PDB file of C-alpha atoms in Angstrom:
ATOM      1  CA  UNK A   1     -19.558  -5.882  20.987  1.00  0.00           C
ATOM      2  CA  UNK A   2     -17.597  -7.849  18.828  1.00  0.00           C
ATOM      3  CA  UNK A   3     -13.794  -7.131  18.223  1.00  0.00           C
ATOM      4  CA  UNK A   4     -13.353  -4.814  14.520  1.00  0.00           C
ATOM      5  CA  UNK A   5     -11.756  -6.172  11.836  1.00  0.00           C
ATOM      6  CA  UNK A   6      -8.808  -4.190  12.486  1.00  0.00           C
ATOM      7  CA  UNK A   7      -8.023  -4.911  15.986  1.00  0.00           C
ATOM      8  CA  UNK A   8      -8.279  -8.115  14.992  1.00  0.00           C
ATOM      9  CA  UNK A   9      -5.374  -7.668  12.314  1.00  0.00           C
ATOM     10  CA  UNK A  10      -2.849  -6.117  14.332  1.00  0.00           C
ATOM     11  CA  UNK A  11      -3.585  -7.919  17.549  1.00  0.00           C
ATOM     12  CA  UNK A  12      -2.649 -10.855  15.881  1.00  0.00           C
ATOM     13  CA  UNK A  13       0.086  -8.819  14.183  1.00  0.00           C
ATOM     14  CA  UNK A  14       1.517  -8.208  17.528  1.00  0.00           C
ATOM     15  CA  UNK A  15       2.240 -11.274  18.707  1.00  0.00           C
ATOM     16  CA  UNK A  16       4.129 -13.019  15.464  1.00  0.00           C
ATOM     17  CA  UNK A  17       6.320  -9.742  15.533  1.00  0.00           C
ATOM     18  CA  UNK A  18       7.455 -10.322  19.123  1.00  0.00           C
ATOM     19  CA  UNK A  19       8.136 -13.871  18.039  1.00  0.00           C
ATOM     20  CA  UNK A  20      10.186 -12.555  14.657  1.00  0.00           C
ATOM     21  CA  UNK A  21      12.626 -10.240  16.792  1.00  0.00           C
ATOM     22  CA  UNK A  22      13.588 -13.021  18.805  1.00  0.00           C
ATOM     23  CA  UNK A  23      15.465 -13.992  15.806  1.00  0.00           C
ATOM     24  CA  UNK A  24      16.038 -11.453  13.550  1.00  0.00           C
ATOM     25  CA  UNK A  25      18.269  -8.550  14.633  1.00  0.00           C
ATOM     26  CA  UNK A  26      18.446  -4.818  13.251  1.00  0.00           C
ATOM     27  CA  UNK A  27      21.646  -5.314  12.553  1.00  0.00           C
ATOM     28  CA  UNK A  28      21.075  -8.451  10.480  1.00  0.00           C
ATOM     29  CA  UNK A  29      18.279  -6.791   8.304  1.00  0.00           C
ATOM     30  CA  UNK A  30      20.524  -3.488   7.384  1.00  0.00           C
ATOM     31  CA  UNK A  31      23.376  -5.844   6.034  1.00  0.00           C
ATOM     32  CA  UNK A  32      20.500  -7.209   3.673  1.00  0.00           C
ATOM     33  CA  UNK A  33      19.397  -4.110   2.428  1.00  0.00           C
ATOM     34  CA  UNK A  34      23.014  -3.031   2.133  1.00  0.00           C
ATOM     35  CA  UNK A  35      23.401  -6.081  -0.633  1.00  0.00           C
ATOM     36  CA  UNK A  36      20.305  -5.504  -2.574  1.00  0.00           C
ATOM     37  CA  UNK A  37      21.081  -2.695  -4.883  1.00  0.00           C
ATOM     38  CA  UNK A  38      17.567  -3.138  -6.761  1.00  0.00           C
ATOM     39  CA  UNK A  39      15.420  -0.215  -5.153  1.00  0.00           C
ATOM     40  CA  UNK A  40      12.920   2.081  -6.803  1.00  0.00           C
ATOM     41  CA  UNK A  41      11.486   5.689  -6.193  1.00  0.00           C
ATOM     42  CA  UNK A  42       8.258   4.977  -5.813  1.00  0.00           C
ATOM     43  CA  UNK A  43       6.981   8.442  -5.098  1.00  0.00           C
ATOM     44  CA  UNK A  44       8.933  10.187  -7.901  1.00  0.00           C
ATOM     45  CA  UNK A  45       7.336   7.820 -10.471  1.00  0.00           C
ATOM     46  CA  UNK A  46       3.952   9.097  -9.689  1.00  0.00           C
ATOM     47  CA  UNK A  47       4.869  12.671  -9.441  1.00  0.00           C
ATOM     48  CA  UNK A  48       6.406  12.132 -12.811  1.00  0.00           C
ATOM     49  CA  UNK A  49       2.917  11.089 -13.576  1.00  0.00           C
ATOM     50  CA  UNK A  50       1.069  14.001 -11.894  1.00  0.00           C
ATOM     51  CA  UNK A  51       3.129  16.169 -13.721  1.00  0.00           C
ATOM     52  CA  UNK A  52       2.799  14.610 -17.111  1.00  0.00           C
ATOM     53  CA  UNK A  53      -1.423  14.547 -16.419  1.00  0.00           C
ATOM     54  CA  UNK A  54      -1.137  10.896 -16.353  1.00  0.00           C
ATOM     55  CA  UNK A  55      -3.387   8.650 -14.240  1.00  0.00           C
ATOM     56  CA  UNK A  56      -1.211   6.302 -12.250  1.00  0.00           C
ATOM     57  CA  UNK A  57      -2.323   2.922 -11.047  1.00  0.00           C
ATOM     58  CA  UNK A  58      -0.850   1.331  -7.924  1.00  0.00           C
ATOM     59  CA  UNK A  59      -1.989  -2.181  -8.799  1.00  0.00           C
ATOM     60  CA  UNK A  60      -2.731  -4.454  -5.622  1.00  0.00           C
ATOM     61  CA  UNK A  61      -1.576  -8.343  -5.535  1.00  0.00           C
ATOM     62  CA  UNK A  62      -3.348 -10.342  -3.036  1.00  0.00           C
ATOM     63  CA  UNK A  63      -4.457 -14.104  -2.570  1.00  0.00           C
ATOM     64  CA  UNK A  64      -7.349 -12.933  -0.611  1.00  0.00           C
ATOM     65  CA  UNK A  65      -8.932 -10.268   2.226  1.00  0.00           C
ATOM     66  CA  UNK A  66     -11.007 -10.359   4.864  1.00  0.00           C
ATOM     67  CA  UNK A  67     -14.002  -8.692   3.303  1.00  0.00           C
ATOM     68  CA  UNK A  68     -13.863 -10.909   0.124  1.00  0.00           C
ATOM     69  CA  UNK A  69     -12.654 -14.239   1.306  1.00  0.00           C
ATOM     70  CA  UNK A  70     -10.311 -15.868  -1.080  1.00  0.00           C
ATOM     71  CA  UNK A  71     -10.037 -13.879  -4.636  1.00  0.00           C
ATOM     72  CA  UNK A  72      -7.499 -16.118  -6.966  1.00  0.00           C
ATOM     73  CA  UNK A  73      -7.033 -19.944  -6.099  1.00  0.00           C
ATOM     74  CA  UNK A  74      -4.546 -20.631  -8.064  1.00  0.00           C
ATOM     75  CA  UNK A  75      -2.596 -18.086  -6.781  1.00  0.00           C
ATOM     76  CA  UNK A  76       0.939 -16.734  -8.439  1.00  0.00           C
ATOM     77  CA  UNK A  77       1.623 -13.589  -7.583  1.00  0.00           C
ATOM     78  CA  UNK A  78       5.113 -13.741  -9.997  1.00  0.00           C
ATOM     79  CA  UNK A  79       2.404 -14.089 -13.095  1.00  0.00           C
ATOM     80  CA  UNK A  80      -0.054 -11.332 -11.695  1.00  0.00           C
ATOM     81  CA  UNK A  81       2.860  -8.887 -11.359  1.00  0.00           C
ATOM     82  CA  UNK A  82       3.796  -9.865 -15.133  1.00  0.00           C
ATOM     83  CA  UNK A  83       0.278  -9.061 -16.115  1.00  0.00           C
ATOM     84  CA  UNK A  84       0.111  -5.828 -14.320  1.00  0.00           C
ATOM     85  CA  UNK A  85       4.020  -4.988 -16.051  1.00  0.00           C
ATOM     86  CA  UNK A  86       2.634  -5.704 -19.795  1.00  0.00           C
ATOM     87  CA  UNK A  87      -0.737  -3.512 -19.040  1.00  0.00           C
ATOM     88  CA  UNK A  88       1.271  -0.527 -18.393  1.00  0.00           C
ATOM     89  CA  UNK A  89       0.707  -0.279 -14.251  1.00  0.00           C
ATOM     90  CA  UNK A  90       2.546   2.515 -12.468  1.00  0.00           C
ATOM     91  CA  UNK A  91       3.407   0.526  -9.316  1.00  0.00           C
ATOM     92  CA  UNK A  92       2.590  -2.464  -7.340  1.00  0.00           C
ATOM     93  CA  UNK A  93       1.377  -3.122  -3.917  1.00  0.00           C
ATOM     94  CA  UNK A  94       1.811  -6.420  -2.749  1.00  0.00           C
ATOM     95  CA  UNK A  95       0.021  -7.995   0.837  1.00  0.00           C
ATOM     96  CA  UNK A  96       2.819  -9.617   2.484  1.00  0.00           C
ATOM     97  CA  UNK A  97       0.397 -10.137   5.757  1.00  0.00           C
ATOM     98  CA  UNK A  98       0.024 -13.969   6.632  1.00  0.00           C
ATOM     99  CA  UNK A  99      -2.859 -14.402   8.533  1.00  0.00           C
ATOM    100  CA  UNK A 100      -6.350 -12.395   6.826  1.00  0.00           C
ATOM    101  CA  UNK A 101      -4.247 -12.092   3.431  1.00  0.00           C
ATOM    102  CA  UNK A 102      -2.565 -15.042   2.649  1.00  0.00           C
ATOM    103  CA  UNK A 103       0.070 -13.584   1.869  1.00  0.00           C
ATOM    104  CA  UNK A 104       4.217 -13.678   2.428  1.00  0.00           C
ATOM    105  CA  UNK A 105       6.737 -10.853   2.200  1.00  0.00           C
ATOM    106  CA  UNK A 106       8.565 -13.853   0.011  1.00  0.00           C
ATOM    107  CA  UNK A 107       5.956 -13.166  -2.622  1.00  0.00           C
ATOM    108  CA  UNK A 108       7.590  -9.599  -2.356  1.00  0.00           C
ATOM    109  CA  UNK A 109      10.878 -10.625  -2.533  1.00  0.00           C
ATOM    110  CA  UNK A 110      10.372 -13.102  -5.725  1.00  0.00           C
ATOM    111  CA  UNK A 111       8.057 -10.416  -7.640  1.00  0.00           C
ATOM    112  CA  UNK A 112      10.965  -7.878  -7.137  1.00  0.00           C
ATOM    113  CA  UNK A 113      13.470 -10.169  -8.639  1.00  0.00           C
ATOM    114  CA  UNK A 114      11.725 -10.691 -12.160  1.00  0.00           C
ATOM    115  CA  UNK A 115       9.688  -7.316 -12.497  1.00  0.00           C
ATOM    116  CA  UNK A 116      11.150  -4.034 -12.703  1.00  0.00           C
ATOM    117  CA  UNK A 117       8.396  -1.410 -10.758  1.00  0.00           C
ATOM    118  CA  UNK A 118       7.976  -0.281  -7.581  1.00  0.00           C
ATOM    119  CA  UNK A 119       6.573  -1.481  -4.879  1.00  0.00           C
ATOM    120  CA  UNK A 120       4.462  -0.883  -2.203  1.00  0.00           C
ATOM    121  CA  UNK A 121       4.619  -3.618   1.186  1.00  0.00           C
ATOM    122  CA  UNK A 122       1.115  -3.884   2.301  1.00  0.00           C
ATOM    123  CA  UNK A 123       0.927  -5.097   5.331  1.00  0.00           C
ATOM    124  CA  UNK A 124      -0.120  -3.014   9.055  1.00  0.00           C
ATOM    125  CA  UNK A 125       3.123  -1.689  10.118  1.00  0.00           C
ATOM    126  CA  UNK A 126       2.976  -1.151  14.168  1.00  0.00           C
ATOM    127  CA  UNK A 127       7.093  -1.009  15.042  1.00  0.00           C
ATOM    128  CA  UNK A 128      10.216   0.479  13.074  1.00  0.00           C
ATOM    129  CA  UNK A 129      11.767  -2.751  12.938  1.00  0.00           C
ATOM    130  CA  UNK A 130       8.963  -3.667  10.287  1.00  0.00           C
ATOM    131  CA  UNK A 131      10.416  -0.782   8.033  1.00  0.00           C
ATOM    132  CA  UNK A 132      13.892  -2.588   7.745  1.00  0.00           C
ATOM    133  CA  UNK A 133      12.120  -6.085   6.941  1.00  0.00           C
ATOM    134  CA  UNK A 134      10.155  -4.782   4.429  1.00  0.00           C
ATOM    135  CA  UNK A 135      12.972  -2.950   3.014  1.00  0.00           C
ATOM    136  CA  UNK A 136      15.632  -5.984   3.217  1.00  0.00           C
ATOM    137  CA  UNK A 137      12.634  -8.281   1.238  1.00  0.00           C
ATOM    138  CA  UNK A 138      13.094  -5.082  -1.447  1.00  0.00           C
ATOM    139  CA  UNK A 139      10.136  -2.932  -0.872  1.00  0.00           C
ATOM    140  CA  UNK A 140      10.607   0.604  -2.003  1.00  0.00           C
ATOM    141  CA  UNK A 141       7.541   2.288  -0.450  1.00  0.00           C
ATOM    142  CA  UNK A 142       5.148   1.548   3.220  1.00  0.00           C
ATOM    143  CA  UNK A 143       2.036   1.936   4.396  1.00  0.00           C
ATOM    144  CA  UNK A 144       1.164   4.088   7.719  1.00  0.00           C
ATOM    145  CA  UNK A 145      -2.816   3.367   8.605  1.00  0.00           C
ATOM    146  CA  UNK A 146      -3.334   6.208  10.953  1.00  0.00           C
ATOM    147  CA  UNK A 147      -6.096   4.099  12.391  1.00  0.00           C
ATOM    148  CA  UNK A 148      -4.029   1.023  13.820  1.00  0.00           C
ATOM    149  CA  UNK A 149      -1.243   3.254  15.642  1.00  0.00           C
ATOM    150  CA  UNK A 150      -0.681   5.913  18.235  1.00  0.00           C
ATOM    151  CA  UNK A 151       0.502   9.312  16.444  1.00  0.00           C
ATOM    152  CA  UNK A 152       3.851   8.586  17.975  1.00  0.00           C
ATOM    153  CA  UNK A 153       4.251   5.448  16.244  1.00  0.00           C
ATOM    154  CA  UNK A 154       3.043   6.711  12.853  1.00  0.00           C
ATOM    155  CA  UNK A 155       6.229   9.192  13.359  1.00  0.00           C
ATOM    156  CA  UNK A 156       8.055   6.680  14.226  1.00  0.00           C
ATOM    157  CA  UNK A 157       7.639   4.776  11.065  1.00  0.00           C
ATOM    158  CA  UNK A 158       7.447   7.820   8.984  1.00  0.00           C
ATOM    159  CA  UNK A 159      11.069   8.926  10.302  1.00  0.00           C
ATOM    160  CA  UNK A 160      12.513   5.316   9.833  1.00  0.00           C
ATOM    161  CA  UNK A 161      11.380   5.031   6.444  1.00  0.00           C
ATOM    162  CA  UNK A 162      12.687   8.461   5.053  1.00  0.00           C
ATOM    163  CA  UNK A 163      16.362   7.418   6.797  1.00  0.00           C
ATOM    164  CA  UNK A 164      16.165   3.795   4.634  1.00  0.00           C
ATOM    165  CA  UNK A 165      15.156   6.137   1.532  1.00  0.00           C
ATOM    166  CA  UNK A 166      11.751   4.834   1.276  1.00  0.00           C
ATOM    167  CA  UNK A 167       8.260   6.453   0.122  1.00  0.00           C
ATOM    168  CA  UNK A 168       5.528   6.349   2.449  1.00  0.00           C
ATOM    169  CA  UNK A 169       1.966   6.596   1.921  1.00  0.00           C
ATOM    170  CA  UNK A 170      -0.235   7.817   5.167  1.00  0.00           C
ATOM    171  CA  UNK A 171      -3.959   5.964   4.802  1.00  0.00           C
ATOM    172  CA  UNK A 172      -6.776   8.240   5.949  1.00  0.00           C
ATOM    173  CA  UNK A 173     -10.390   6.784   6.190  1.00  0.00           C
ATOM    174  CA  UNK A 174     -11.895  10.095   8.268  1.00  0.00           C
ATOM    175  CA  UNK A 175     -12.139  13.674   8.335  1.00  0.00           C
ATOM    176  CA  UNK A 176      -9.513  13.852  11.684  1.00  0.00           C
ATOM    177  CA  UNK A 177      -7.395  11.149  10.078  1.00  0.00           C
ATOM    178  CA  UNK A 178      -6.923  13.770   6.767  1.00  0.00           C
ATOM    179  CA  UNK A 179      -6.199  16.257   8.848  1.00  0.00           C
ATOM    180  CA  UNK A 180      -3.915  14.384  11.513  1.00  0.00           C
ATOM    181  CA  UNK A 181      -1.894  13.233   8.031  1.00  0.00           C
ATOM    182  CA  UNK A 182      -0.994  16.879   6.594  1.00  0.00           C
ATOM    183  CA  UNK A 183       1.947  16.540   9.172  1.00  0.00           C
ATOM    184  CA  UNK A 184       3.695  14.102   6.960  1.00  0.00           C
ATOM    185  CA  UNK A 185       4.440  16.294   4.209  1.00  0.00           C
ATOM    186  CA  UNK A 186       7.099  13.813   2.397  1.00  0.00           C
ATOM    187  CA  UNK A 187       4.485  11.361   2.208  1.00  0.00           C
ATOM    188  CA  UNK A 188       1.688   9.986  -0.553  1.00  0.00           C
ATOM    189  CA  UNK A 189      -1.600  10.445   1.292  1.00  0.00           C
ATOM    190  CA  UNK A 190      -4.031   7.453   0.293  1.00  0.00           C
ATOM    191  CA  UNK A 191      -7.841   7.912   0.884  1.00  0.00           C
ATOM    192  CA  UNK A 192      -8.994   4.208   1.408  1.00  0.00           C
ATOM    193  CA  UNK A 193     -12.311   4.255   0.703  1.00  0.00           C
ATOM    194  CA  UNK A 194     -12.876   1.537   2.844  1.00  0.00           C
ATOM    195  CA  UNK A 195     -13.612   1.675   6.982  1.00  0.00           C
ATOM    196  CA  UNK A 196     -11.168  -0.961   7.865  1.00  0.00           C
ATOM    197  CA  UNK A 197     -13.515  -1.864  10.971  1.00  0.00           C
ATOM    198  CA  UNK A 198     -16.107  -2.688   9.378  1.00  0.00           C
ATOM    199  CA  UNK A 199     -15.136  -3.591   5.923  1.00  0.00           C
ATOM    200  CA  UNK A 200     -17.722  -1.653   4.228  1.00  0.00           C
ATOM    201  CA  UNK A 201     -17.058   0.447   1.262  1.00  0.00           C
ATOM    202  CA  UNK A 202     -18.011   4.132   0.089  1.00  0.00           C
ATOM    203  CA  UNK A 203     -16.751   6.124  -3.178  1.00  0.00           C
ATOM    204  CA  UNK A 204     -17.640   9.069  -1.194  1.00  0.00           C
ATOM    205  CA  UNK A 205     -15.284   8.779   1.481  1.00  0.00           C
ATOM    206  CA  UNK A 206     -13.129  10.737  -0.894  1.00  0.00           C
ATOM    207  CA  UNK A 207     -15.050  13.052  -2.676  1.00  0.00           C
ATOM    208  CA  UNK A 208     -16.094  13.757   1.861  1.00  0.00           C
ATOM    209  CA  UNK A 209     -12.617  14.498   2.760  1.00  0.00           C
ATOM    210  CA  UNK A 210     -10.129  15.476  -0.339  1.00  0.00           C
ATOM    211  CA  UNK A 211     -10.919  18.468  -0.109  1.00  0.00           C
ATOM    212  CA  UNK A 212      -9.050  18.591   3.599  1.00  0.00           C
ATOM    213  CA  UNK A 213      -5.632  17.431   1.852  1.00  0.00           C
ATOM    214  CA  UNK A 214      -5.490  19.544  -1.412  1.00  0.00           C
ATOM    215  CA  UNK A 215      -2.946  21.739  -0.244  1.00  0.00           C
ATOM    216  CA  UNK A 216      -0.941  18.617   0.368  1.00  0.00           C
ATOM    217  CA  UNK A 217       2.150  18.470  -1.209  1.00  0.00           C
ATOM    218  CA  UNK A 218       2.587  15.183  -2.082  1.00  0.00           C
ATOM    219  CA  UNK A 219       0.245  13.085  -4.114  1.00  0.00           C
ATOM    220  CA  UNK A 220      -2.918  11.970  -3.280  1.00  0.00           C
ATOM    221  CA  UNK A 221      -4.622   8.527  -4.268  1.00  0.00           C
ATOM    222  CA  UNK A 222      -8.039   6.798  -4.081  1.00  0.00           C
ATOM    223  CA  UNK A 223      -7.883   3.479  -2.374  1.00  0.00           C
ATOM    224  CA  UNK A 224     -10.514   0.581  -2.632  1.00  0.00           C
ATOM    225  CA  UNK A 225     -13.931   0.106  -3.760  1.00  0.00           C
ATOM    226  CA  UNK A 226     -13.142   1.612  -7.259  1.00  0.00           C
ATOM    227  CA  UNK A 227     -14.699  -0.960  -9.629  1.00  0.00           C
ATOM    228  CA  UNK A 228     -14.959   0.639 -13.140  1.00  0.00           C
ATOM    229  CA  UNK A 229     -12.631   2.957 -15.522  1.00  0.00           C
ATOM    230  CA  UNK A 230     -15.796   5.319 -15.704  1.00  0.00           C
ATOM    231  CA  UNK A 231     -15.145   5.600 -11.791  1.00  0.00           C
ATOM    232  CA  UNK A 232     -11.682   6.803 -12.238  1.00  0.00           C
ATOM    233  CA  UNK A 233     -12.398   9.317 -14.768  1.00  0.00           C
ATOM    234  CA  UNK A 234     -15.036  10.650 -12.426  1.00  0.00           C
ATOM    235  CA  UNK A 235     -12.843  10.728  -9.544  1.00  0.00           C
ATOM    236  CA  UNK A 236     -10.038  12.492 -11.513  1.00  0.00           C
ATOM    237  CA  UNK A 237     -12.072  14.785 -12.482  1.00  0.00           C
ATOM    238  CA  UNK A 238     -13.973  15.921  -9.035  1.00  0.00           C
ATOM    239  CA  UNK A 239     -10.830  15.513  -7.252  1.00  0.00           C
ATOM    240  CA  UNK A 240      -8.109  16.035  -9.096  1.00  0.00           C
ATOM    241  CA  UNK A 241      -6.548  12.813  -7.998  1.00  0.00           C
ATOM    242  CA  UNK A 242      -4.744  10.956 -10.483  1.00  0.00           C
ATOM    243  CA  UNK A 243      -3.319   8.359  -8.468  1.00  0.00           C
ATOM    244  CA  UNK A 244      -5.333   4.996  -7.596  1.00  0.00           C
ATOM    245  CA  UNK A 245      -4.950   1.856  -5.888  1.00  0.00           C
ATOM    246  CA  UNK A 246      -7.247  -1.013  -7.146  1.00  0.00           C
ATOM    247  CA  UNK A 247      -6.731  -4.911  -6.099  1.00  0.00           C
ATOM    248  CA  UNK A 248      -9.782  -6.931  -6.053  1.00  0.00           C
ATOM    249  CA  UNK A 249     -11.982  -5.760  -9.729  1.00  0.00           C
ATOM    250  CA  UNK A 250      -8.148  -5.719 -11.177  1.00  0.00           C
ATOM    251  CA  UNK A 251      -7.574  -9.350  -9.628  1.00  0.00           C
ATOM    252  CA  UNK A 252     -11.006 -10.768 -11.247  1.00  0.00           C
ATOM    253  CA  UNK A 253     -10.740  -9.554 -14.388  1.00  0.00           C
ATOM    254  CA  UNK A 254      -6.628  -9.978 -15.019  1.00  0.00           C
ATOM    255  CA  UNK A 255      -6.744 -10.899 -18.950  1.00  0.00           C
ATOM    256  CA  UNK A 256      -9.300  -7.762 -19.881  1.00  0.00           C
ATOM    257  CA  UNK A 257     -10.445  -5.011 -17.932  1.00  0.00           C
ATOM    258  CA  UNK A 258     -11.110  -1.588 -19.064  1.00  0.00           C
ATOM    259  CA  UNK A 259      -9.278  -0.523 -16.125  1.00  0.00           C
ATOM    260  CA  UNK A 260      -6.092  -0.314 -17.672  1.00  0.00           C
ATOM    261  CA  UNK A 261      -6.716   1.749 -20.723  1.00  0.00           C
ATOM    262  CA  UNK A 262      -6.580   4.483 -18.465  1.00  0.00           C
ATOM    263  CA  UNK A 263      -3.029   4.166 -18.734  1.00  0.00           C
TER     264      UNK A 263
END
């Protein structure tokens, strides 16, 4: 049987992290954050949203994935962010893994310096010392996939996260996933719609399991696989979700897509 998709990921993952604290101390990555004043409440926006009965978008930047192969040649992930800004999006989330995303917590870094909303670091998060990285590039908000670690790791990162002052969202993909993720009940729980060992996608993933987090007191969002505005509307209204992550139909359709009338 061949390896899934995910293994894959944080195998790999593994190894240049072992590498990175060879040269990069705790220590080191604390005075960083202690110079960059320029965080965001990532969480608190949406609620704000939620509140208000506004659809949020967490708009996704990304050179490419491993289920769609490269998305945007010409990739500039400073003028992406800009386009997201002027169309209203709620918050970004920006792939800062190397390897199956092209992508560079630099990229991070740079978009945080010219646009003002917060951001997500999405990358596969496997050791605390990630949590101060992404934090010292100026990430206000990680991601937990409860599939890639051990339930004491997920706490881990959960725990070292609130400490820096930084939203977390918990990513689901099954019924014992949703339920495992109720315990984290400071976090944003995403329901990625797509089974991150075998990259296929299914709408229904969370229409199958929302109804295990309702009682959830933090926010709730659709991830991946949502293609259309009509989708969203549909979602929000079955679910009561309000709160969606979208990359790749965002990424192919920058200059006019429905998508963002929503907002």
């Amino acid at each position: 049987m061949s390896e899934n998709t995910l293994n894959k990921i944080i195998n790999k993952k593994k190894l240049k992290l072992a590498e990175l604290k060879k040269k990069i101390t705790i220590e080191s990555l604390k005075e960083k954050i202690k110079d960059n004043k320029n965080y965001f409440n990532f969480k608190q926006k949406i609620v704000n949203n939620i509140v208000n009965n506004k659809i949020s978008l967490i708009a996704e930047i990304k050179k490419a994935s491993p289920s769609a192969g490269i998305i945007i040649q010409d990739y500039d992930p400073i003028v992406i962010a800009k386009k997201y800004y002027e169309n209203k999006t709620t918050c970004l989330s920006v792939l800062t893994e190397e390897d199956f995303f092209h992508g560079n917590l630099v990229h991070m870094y740079k978009i945080k310096q010219k646009i003002n909303l917060p951001i997500l670091c999405k990358d596969f998060f496997i050791d605390p010392f990630q949590v101060y990285l992404a934090k010292s590039y100026g990430a206000d908000a990680i991601l937990i996939i409860l599939a890639g670690v051990t339930e004491k790791v997920a706490n881990q990162l959960y725990e070292t996260a609130l400490k820096l002052n930084m939203s977390v969202i918990v990513e689901v993909h099954t019924e014992y996933e949703a339920k495992n993720s109720l315990q984290f009940n400071k976090a944003l729980i995403g329901i990625n719609n797509r089974n991150l060992k075998t990259l296929a996608t299914n709408i229904n993933t969370t229409y199958d399991i929302h109804n295990i987090l309702v009682n959830h007191k933090g926010p709730l969002i659709s991830e991946s696989g949502i293609n259309t505005k009509e989708e969203i509307l549909l979602i929000a209204k079955k679910t009561k979700i309000k709160t969606f992550l979208i990359g790749e139909s965002l990424l192919k359709s920058l200059d006019n897509n429905s998508i963002f009338s929503i907002l």
